[in-house]
Amino acid sequence: MRRGTLRSSFWASNWKPLVVVIPAFNEAASIANVVAEVRHHVNGPTLVVDDASTDDTAVRAEAIGATVLRLPFRLGAWGATQAGLRYALRQDWQVVVTLDADGQHMPADVGPVLSPVLSGTADVAIGAYPERASASRQLARRFFQGIGGLAVEDLTSGFRAYNRRAIAKLAQPYATLFDYQDVGVLLDLKRHGFRVVEVPVRMRDRRHGHSRIFHSWWAVTRYMLQTSVLCLAYAGRGTSRSAQSRPHGKSV
């Protein structure tokens, strides 16, 4: 879906235009290109949430035309993402698209990821690229699919689209406790009956930095221990009453 198509299909509706939220920590090497590409493909504002970077991430993002929300101290990838969701909620945006700041996601794929959310067939859409899975990613995916009951192939993708209801849910204070944006968020969405779908997307190789989770076996071990506790905690909760009263749709 090209920029013109995105304008005709989405901006013709009664909703306030979407915002693209990009959480970023020390991504000065890539952020300008990412923002420029987003602005080329999406006719809407770009919000970079600078997670207390120590480099020129914020300056370079502003120079290329993004709105920058500077955090006074580091909150991590999910904390920065949630700050963006809360900002979007206050600004009355109806849809949020999140992208990573490292340049691996392709903003040209925003249209396909948005499509199920705009059509009302999903509350959340995940841009999925399971082919990127290393041995550690495959291990984590199979493990959490098993103990969490999640039917999602790309658990760690930061390329997502959220509708207004999902934004409001994930902006709540209790969601601040999630250390990561992937499994914890997906478990919470599942418990509350949100419809989550995956949309195939393309992905570039990383040019700068490294994965926040899968760059070492120690990081993988820490991630799996923390997330396992979260999965076990959610396993005993069951489905919320509000979710039981809603019409059924495809969920995670």
PDB file of C-alpha atoms in Angstrom:
ATOM      1  CA  MET A   1       0.000   0.000   0.000  1.00  0.00           C
ATOM      2  CA  ARG A   2       1.686   3.170  -1.213  1.00  0.00           C
ATOM      3  CA  ARG A   3       1.447   6.542   0.473  1.00  0.00           C
ATOM      4  CA  GLY A   4      -1.321   7.752  -1.847  1.00  0.00           C
ATOM      5  CA  THR A   5      -3.390   4.627  -1.192  1.00  0.00           C
ATOM      6  CA  LEU A   6      -2.894   5.035   2.532  1.00  0.00           C
ATOM      7  CA  ARG A   7      -4.143   8.609   2.292  1.00  0.00           C
ATOM      8  CA  SER A   8      -7.276   7.720   0.326  1.00  0.00           C
ATOM      9  CA  SER A   9      -8.284   4.761   2.489  1.00  0.00           C
ATOM     10  CA  PHE A  10      -7.497   6.015   5.975  1.00  0.00           C
ATOM     11  CA  TRP A  11      -7.725   9.801   5.864  1.00  0.00           C
ATOM     12  CA  ALA A  12     -11.138   9.615   4.188  1.00  0.00           C
ATOM     13  CA  SER A  13     -12.499   8.139   7.422  1.00  0.00           C
ATOM     14  CA  ASN A  14     -13.649  10.073  10.478  1.00  0.00           C
ATOM     15  CA  TRP A  15     -10.688   8.982  12.611  1.00  0.00           C
ATOM     16  CA  LYS A  16      -7.839  11.249  13.484  1.00  0.00           C
ATOM     17  CA  PRO A  17      -4.745  10.227  11.475  1.00  0.00           C
ATOM     18  CA  LEU A  18      -2.480   7.568  12.864  1.00  0.00           C
ATOM     19  CA  VAL A  19       0.892   8.217  14.423  1.00  0.00           C
ATOM     20  CA  VAL A  20       4.042   6.156  13.953  1.00  0.00           C
ATOM     21  CA  VAL A  21       5.868   5.648  17.258  1.00  0.00           C
ATOM     22  CA  ILE A  22       9.564   4.753  17.187  1.00  0.00           C
ATOM     23  CA  PRO A  23      11.225   3.959  20.543  1.00  0.00           C
ATOM     24  CA  ALA A  24      14.946   4.665  20.279  1.00  0.00           C
ATOM     25  CA  PHE A  25      18.031   4.293  22.437  1.00  0.00           C
ATOM     26  CA  ASN A  26      21.391   5.383  21.015  1.00  0.00           C
ATOM     27  CA  GLU A  27      20.273   4.984  17.399  1.00  0.00           C
ATOM     28  CA  ALA A  28      21.938   8.112  15.996  1.00  0.00           C
ATOM     29  CA  ALA A  29      23.475   6.058  13.192  1.00  0.00           C
ATOM     30  CA  SER A  30      20.107   4.962  11.799  1.00  0.00           C
ATOM     31  CA  ILE A  31      17.296   7.176  13.118  1.00  0.00           C
ATOM     32  CA  ALA A  32      17.410   9.849  10.386  1.00  0.00           C
ATOM     33  CA  ASN A  33      17.040   7.280   7.610  1.00  0.00           C
ATOM     34  CA  VAL A  34      14.241   5.502   9.476  1.00  0.00           C
ATOM     35  CA  VAL A  35      12.261   8.710  10.026  1.00  0.00           C
ATOM     36  CA  ALA A  36      12.797   9.849   6.431  1.00  0.00           C
ATOM     37  CA  GLU A  37      11.531   6.522   5.120  1.00  0.00           C
ATOM     38  CA  VAL A  38       8.492   6.588   7.403  1.00  0.00           C
ATOM     39  CA  ARG A  39       7.631  10.115   6.276  1.00  0.00           C
ATOM     40  CA  HIS A  40       7.895   9.003   2.651  1.00  0.00           C
ATOM     41  CA  HIS A  41       5.490   6.084   3.037  1.00  0.00           C
ATOM     42  CA  VAL A  42       3.082   7.287   5.733  1.00  0.00           C
ATOM     43  CA  ASN A  43       1.129  10.538   5.562  1.00  0.00           C
ATOM     44  CA  GLY A  44       1.032  11.113   9.289  1.00  0.00           C
ATOM     45  CA  PRO A  45       3.172  12.321  12.191  1.00  0.00           C
ATOM     46  CA  THR A  46       6.212  10.431  13.398  1.00  0.00           C
ATOM     47  CA  LEU A  47       6.957  10.334  17.121  1.00  0.00           C
ATOM     48  CA  VAL A  48      10.412   9.256  18.248  1.00  0.00           C
ATOM     49  CA  VAL A  49      10.552   8.362  21.938  1.00  0.00           C
ATOM     50  CA  ASP A  50      14.157   8.963  22.938  1.00  0.00           C
ATOM     51  CA  ASP A  51      14.910   6.565  25.787  1.00  0.00           C
ATOM     52  CA  ALA A  52      17.501   8.804  27.486  1.00  0.00           C
ATOM     53  CA  SER A  53      20.038   8.273  24.707  1.00  0.00           C
ATOM     54  CA  THR A  54      23.601   9.415  25.273  1.00  0.00           C
ATOM     55  CA  ASP A  55      24.195  10.164  21.583  1.00  0.00           C
ATOM     56  CA  ASP A  56      22.526  12.476  19.029  1.00  0.00           C
ATOM     57  CA  THR A  57      19.435  10.328  18.433  1.00  0.00           C
ATOM     58  CA  ALA A  58      16.974  13.052  19.474  1.00  0.00           C
ATOM     59  CA  VAL A  59      18.737  15.846  17.574  1.00  0.00           C
ATOM     60  CA  ARG A  60      18.922  13.861  14.340  1.00  0.00           C
ATOM     61  CA  ALA A  61      15.298  12.740  14.613  1.00  0.00           C
ATOM     62  CA  GLU A  62      14.106  16.328  15.073  1.00  0.00           C
ATOM     63  CA  ALA A  63      16.290  17.557  12.220  1.00  0.00           C
ATOM     64  CA  ILE A  64      14.572  15.200   9.784  1.00  0.00           C
ATOM     65  CA  GLY A  65      11.072  16.213  10.902  1.00  0.00           C
ATOM     66  CA  ALA A  66      10.028  13.905  13.728  1.00  0.00           C
ATOM     67  CA  THR A  67       8.392  14.968  16.955  1.00  0.00           C
ATOM     68  CA  VAL A  68      10.669  13.808  19.772  1.00  0.00           C
ATOM     69  CA  LEU A  69       9.559  12.831  23.250  1.00  0.00           C
ATOM     70  CA  ARG A  70      12.657  12.869  25.460  1.00  0.00           C
ATOM     71  CA  LEU A  71      12.575  10.608  28.504  1.00  0.00           C
ATOM     72  CA  PRO A  72      14.555  11.862  31.534  1.00  0.00           C
ATOM     73  CA  PHE A  73      15.857   8.383  32.330  1.00  0.00           C
ATOM     74  CA  ARG A  74      15.936   5.059  30.548  1.00  0.00           C
ATOM     75  CA  LEU A  75      12.751   2.968  30.640  1.00  0.00           C
ATOM     76  CA  GLY A  76      13.712   0.212  28.199  1.00  0.00           C
ATOM     77  CA  ALA A  77      12.078  -0.697  24.893  1.00  0.00           C
ATOM     78  CA  TRP A  78       8.640  -1.398  26.336  1.00  0.00           C
ATOM     79  CA  GLY A  79       8.687   1.602  28.682  1.00  0.00           C
ATOM     80  CA  ALA A  80       9.539   3.886  25.772  1.00  0.00           C
ATOM     81  CA  THR A  81       6.852   2.272  23.629  1.00  0.00           C
ATOM     82  CA  GLN A  82       4.272   2.688  26.383  1.00  0.00           C
ATOM     83  CA  ALA A  83       5.243   6.349  26.747  1.00  0.00           C
ATOM     84  CA  GLY A  84       4.471   6.714  23.049  1.00  0.00           C
ATOM     85  CA  LEU A  85       1.117   4.966  23.461  1.00  0.00           C
ATOM     86  CA  ARG A  86       0.194   7.281  26.330  1.00  0.00           C
ATOM     87  CA  TYR A  87       1.194  10.324  24.315  1.00  0.00           C
ATOM     88  CA  ALA A  88      -0.948   9.095  21.414  1.00  0.00           C
ATOM     89  CA  LEU A  89      -3.885   8.569  23.753  1.00  0.00           C
ATOM     90  CA  ARG A  90      -3.637  12.132  25.060  1.00  0.00           C
ATOM     91  CA  GLN A  91      -3.386  13.488  21.521  1.00  0.00           C
ATOM     92  CA  ASP A  92      -6.512  11.510  20.569  1.00  0.00           C
ATOM     93  CA  TRP A  93      -4.903   9.426  17.823  1.00  0.00           C
ATOM     94  CA  GLN A  94      -6.950   6.349  17.034  1.00  0.00           C
ATOM     95  CA  VAL A  95      -4.236   4.074  15.643  1.00  0.00           C
ATOM     96  CA  VAL A  96      -0.575   3.672  16.560  1.00  0.00           C
ATOM     97  CA  VAL A  97       2.036   1.903  14.465  1.00  0.00           C
ATOM     98  CA  THR A  98       5.281   1.012  16.240  1.00  0.00           C
ATOM     99  CA  LEU A  99       8.579   0.441  14.459  1.00  0.00           C
ATOM    100  CA  ASP A 100      12.104  -0.303  15.632  1.00  0.00           C
ATOM    101  CA  ALA A 101      14.686   2.450  15.262  1.00  0.00           C
ATOM    102  CA  ASP A 102      17.494   0.267  13.910  1.00  0.00           C
ATOM    103  CA  GLY A 103      16.289   0.298  10.296  1.00  0.00           C
ATOM    104  CA  GLN A 104      15.421  -3.385  10.005  1.00  0.00           C
ATOM    105  CA  HIS A 105      11.694  -2.801   9.521  1.00  0.00           C
ATOM    106  CA  MET A 106      10.514  -1.501   6.155  1.00  0.00           C
ATOM    107  CA  PRO A 107       8.034   1.400   6.437  1.00  0.00           C
ATOM    108  CA  ALA A 108       6.732   0.418   2.999  1.00  0.00           C
ATOM    109  CA  ASP A 109       5.027  -2.480   4.823  1.00  0.00           C
ATOM    110  CA  VAL A 110       3.038  -0.202   7.142  1.00  0.00           C
ATOM    111  CA  GLY A 111       0.028  -0.431   4.815  1.00  0.00           C
ATOM    112  CA  PRO A 112      -0.347  -4.232   4.975  1.00  0.00           C
ATOM    113  CA  VAL A 113       0.182  -4.222   8.753  1.00  0.00           C
ATOM    114  CA  LEU A 114      -2.451  -1.515   9.176  1.00  0.00           C
ATOM    115  CA  SER A 115      -5.012  -3.199   6.941  1.00  0.00           C
ATOM    116  CA  PRO A 116      -6.598  -5.648   9.447  1.00  0.00           C
ATOM    117  CA  VAL A 117      -6.779  -2.929  12.121  1.00  0.00           C
ATOM    118  CA  LEU A 118      -8.368  -0.391   9.793  1.00  0.00           C
ATOM    119  CA  SER A 119     -10.860  -2.957   8.490  1.00  0.00           C
ATOM    120  CA  GLY A 120     -11.908  -3.852  12.034  1.00  0.00           C
ATOM    121  CA  THR A 121     -10.929  -7.513  11.748  1.00  0.00           C
ATOM    122  CA  ALA A 122      -8.171  -7.152  14.366  1.00  0.00           C
ATOM    123  CA  ASP A 123      -7.363  -4.972  17.349  1.00  0.00           C
ATOM    124  CA  VAL A 124      -3.628  -5.516  16.983  1.00  0.00           C
ATOM    125  CA  ALA A 125      -1.587  -6.559  13.954  1.00  0.00           C
ATOM    126  CA  ILE A 126       2.000  -7.798  14.157  1.00  0.00           C
ATOM    127  CA  GLY A 127       4.439  -7.455  11.285  1.00  0.00           C
ATOM    128  CA  ALA A 128       5.926 -10.939  11.374  1.00  0.00           C
ATOM    129  CA  TYR A 129       9.185 -12.195   9.940  1.00  0.00           C
ATOM    130  CA  PRO A 130       9.765 -15.594  11.590  1.00  0.00           C
ATOM    131  CA  GLU A 131      12.501 -16.447   9.056  1.00  0.00           C
ATOM    132  CA  ARG A 132      14.910 -14.284  11.046  1.00  0.00           C
ATOM    133  CA  ALA A 133      14.819 -16.800  13.905  1.00  0.00           C
ATOM    134  CA  SER A 134      18.202 -17.886  15.196  1.00  0.00           C
ATOM    135  CA  ALA A 135      18.569 -20.988  17.349  1.00  0.00           C
ATOM    136  CA  SER A 136      17.957 -18.931  20.494  1.00  0.00           C
ATOM    137  CA  ARG A 137      14.880 -17.252  18.993  1.00  0.00           C
ATOM    138  CA  GLN A 138      13.435 -20.599  17.906  1.00  0.00           C
ATOM    139  CA  LEU A 139      13.987 -22.007  21.384  1.00  0.00           C
ATOM    140  CA  ALA A 140      12.293 -19.032  23.030  1.00  0.00           C
ATOM    141  CA  ARG A 141       9.389 -19.089  20.568  1.00  0.00           C
ATOM    142  CA  ARG A 142       8.606 -22.776  21.036  1.00  0.00           C
ATOM    143  CA  PHE A 143       8.955 -22.547  24.797  1.00  0.00           C
ATOM    144  CA  PHE A 144       6.606 -19.594  25.211  1.00  0.00           C
ATOM    145  CA  GLN A 145       4.133 -20.905  22.685  1.00  0.00           C
ATOM    146  CA  GLY A 146       3.942 -23.986  24.891  1.00  0.00           C
ATOM    147  CA  ILE A 147       3.646 -22.512  28.378  1.00  0.00           C
ATOM    148  CA  GLY A 148       1.840 -19.344  27.347  1.00  0.00           C
ATOM    149  CA  GLY A 149      -0.552 -20.850  24.830  1.00  0.00           C
ATOM    150  CA  LEU A 150       0.348 -18.157  22.305  1.00  0.00           C
ATOM    151  CA  ALA A 151      -0.324 -18.841  18.632  1.00  0.00           C
ATOM    152  CA  VAL A 152       2.116 -16.175  17.445  1.00  0.00           C
ATOM    153  CA  GLU A 153       5.150 -17.040  15.329  1.00  0.00           C
ATOM    154  CA  ASP A 154       7.136 -13.798  15.703  1.00  0.00           C
ATOM    155  CA  LEU A 155       6.883 -13.087  19.421  1.00  0.00           C
ATOM    156  CA  THR A 156       9.493 -10.344  19.574  1.00  0.00           C
ATOM    157  CA  SER A 157       8.474  -8.194  16.610  1.00  0.00           C
ATOM    158  CA  GLY A 158       8.272  -4.498  17.435  1.00  0.00           C
ATOM    159  CA  PHE A 159       6.453  -3.780  14.170  1.00  0.00           C
ATOM    160  CA  ARG A 160       2.832  -3.540  15.299  1.00  0.00           C
ATOM    161  CA  ALA A 161      -0.406  -1.640  14.741  1.00  0.00           C
ATOM    162  CA  TYR A 162      -2.793  -0.970  17.645  1.00  0.00           C
ATOM    163  CA  ASN A 163      -6.354   0.338  17.538  1.00  0.00           C
ATOM    164  CA  ARG A 164      -7.700   2.819  20.082  1.00  0.00           C
ATOM    165  CA  ARG A 165      -9.018   0.167  22.472  1.00  0.00           C
ATOM    166  CA  ALA A 166      -5.700  -1.683  22.542  1.00  0.00           C
ATOM    167  CA  ILE A 167      -3.818   1.586  23.039  1.00  0.00           C
ATOM    168  CA  ALA A 168      -5.999   2.465  26.022  1.00  0.00           C
ATOM    169  CA  LYS A 169      -5.509  -0.972  27.595  1.00  0.00           C
ATOM    170  CA  LEU A 170      -1.725  -1.008  27.216  1.00  0.00           C
ATOM    171  CA  ALA A 171      -1.370   2.589  28.414  1.00  0.00           C
ATOM    172  CA  GLN A 172      -2.732   1.652  31.840  1.00  0.00           C
ATOM    173  CA  PRO A 173      -0.364   1.792  34.843  1.00  0.00           C
ATOM    174  CA  TYR A 174      -0.310  -1.977  35.469  1.00  0.00           C
ATOM    175  CA  ALA A 175       1.163  -2.562  31.991  1.00  0.00           C
ATOM    176  CA  THR A 176       4.234  -0.589  33.045  1.00  0.00           C
ATOM    177  CA  LEU A 177       5.353  -3.711  34.913  1.00  0.00           C
ATOM    178  CA  PHE A 178       6.103  -5.564  31.670  1.00  0.00           C
ATOM    179  CA  ASP A 179       9.856  -5.701  31.072  1.00  0.00           C
ATOM    180  CA  TYR A 180       9.435  -6.508  27.401  1.00  0.00           C
ATOM    181  CA  GLN A 181       6.893  -5.555  24.750  1.00  0.00           C
ATOM    182  CA  ASP A 182       6.483  -9.052  23.359  1.00  0.00           C
ATOM    183  CA  VAL A 183       5.248 -11.992  25.432  1.00  0.00           C
ATOM    184  CA  GLY A 184       3.904 -10.015  28.403  1.00  0.00           C
ATOM    185  CA  VAL A 185       1.903  -7.707  26.169  1.00  0.00           C
ATOM    186  CA  LEU A 186       0.609 -10.615  24.079  1.00  0.00           C
ATOM    187  CA  LEU A 187      -0.460 -12.553  27.175  1.00  0.00           C
ATOM    188  CA  ASP A 188      -2.331  -9.536  28.479  1.00  0.00           C
ATOM    189  CA  LEU A 189      -4.039  -8.951  25.146  1.00  0.00           C
ATOM    190  CA  LYS A 190      -5.040 -12.616  25.031  1.00  0.00           C
ATOM    191  CA  ARG A 191      -6.463 -12.552  28.544  1.00  0.00           C
ATOM    192  CA  HIS A 192      -8.638  -9.557  27.729  1.00  0.00           C
ATOM    193  CA  GLY A 193      -9.928 -10.964  24.461  1.00  0.00           C
ATOM    194  CA  PHE A 194      -8.153  -8.716  21.971  1.00  0.00           C
ATOM    195  CA  ARG A 195      -7.952  -9.996  18.415  1.00  0.00           C
ATOM    196  CA  VAL A 196      -4.330 -10.254  17.303  1.00  0.00           C
ATOM    197  CA  VAL A 197      -3.191 -11.263  13.823  1.00  0.00           C
ATOM    198  CA  GLU A 198       0.176 -11.555  12.126  1.00  0.00           C
ATOM    199  CA  VAL A 199       0.973 -10.046   8.737  1.00  0.00           C
ATOM    200  CA  PRO A 200       4.056 -11.164   6.767  1.00  0.00           C
ATOM    201  CA  VAL A 201       6.613  -8.387   6.335  1.00  0.00           C
ATOM    202  CA  ARG A 202      10.120  -8.043   4.997  1.00  0.00           C
ATOM    203  CA  MET A 203      13.127  -7.303   7.141  1.00  0.00           C
ATOM    204  CA  ARG A 204      16.593  -5.913   6.510  1.00  0.00           C
ATOM    205  CA  ASP A 205      19.793  -7.103   8.115  1.00  0.00           C
ATOM    206  CA  ARG A 206      20.894  -5.075  11.110  1.00  0.00           C
ATOM    207  CA  ARG A 207      23.642  -2.580  10.228  1.00  0.00           C
ATOM    208  CA  HIS A 208      24.275  -1.046  13.638  1.00  0.00           C
ATOM    209  CA  GLY A 209      24.132  -2.315  17.234  1.00  0.00           C
ATOM    210  CA  HIS A 210      22.739  -5.660  18.334  1.00  0.00           C
ATOM    211  CA  SER A 211      19.542  -7.309  19.513  1.00  0.00           C
ATOM    212  CA  ARG A 212      18.501  -6.228  23.014  1.00  0.00           C
ATOM    213  CA  ILE A 213      17.523  -9.822  23.893  1.00  0.00           C
ATOM    214  CA  PHE A 214      19.366 -12.277  21.680  1.00  0.00           C
ATOM    215  CA  HIS A 215      22.891 -10.868  21.532  1.00  0.00           C
ATOM    216  CA  SER A 216      24.204 -13.353  24.127  1.00  0.00           C
ATOM    217  CA  TRP A 217      23.120 -16.547  25.843  1.00  0.00           C
ATOM    218  CA  TRP A 218      23.154 -14.704  29.178  1.00  0.00           C
ATOM    219  CA  ALA A 219      20.675 -12.169  27.822  1.00  0.00           C
ATOM    220  CA  VAL A 220      18.535 -15.006  26.455  1.00  0.00           C
ATOM    221  CA  THR A 221      18.609 -16.807  29.820  1.00  0.00           C
ATOM    222  CA  ARG A 222      17.601 -13.669  31.720  1.00  0.00           C
ATOM    223  CA  TYR A 223      14.801 -12.958  29.252  1.00  0.00           C
ATOM    224  CA  MET A 224      13.450 -16.510  29.423  1.00  0.00           C
ATOM    225  CA  LEU A 225      13.519 -16.629  33.226  1.00  0.00           C
ATOM    226  CA  GLN A 226      11.678 -13.333  33.615  1.00  0.00           C
ATOM    227  CA  THR A 227       9.156 -14.110  30.908  1.00  0.00           C
ATOM    228  CA  SER A 228       8.567 -17.649  32.197  1.00  0.00           C
ATOM    229  CA  VAL A 229       7.512 -16.235  35.565  1.00  0.00           C
ATOM    230  CA  LEU A 230       5.147 -13.897  33.749  1.00  0.00           C
ATOM    231  CA  CYS A 231       3.669 -16.770  31.706  1.00  0.00           C
ATOM    232  CA  LEU A 232       3.090 -18.862  34.825  1.00  0.00           C
ATOM    233  CA  ALA A 233       1.446 -15.908  36.568  1.00  0.00           C
ATOM    234  CA  TYR A 234      -0.940 -15.392  33.665  1.00  0.00           C
ATOM    235  CA  ALA A 235      -1.662 -19.108  33.377  1.00  0.00           C
ATOM    236  CA  GLY A 236      -3.573 -19.013  36.657  1.00  0.00           C
ATOM    237  CA  ARG A 237      -5.662 -15.971  35.818  1.00  0.00           C
ATOM    238  CA  GLY A 238      -7.812 -17.259  32.990  1.00  0.00           C
ATOM    239  CA  THR A 239      -9.856 -14.991  30.747  1.00  0.00           C
ATOM    240  CA  SER A 240     -11.136 -11.708  32.132  1.00  0.00           C
ATOM    241  CA  ARG A 241     -14.882 -11.183  32.537  1.00  0.00           C
ATOM    242  CA  SER A 242     -14.880  -8.362  30.008  1.00  0.00           C
ATOM    243  CA  ALA A 243     -13.311 -10.666  27.415  1.00  0.00           C
ATOM    244  CA  GLN A 244     -15.884 -13.388  28.090  1.00  0.00           C
ATOM    245  CA  SER A 245     -18.689 -10.960  27.315  1.00  0.00           C
ATOM    246  CA  ARG A 246     -17.266  -9.854  23.954  1.00  0.00           C
ATOM    247  CA  PRO A 247     -17.944 -11.496  20.574  1.00  0.00           C
ATOM    248  CA  HIS A 248     -15.301 -14.062  19.736  1.00  0.00           C
ATOM    249  CA  GLY A 249     -12.732 -13.374  17.057  1.00  0.00           C
ATOM    250  CA  LYS A 250      -9.291 -14.592  16.155  1.00  0.00           C
ATOM    251  CA  SER A 251      -6.920 -14.075  19.059  1.00  0.00           C
ATOM    252  CA  VAL A 252      -3.347 -14.862  20.016  1.00  0.00           C
TER     253      VAL A 252
END
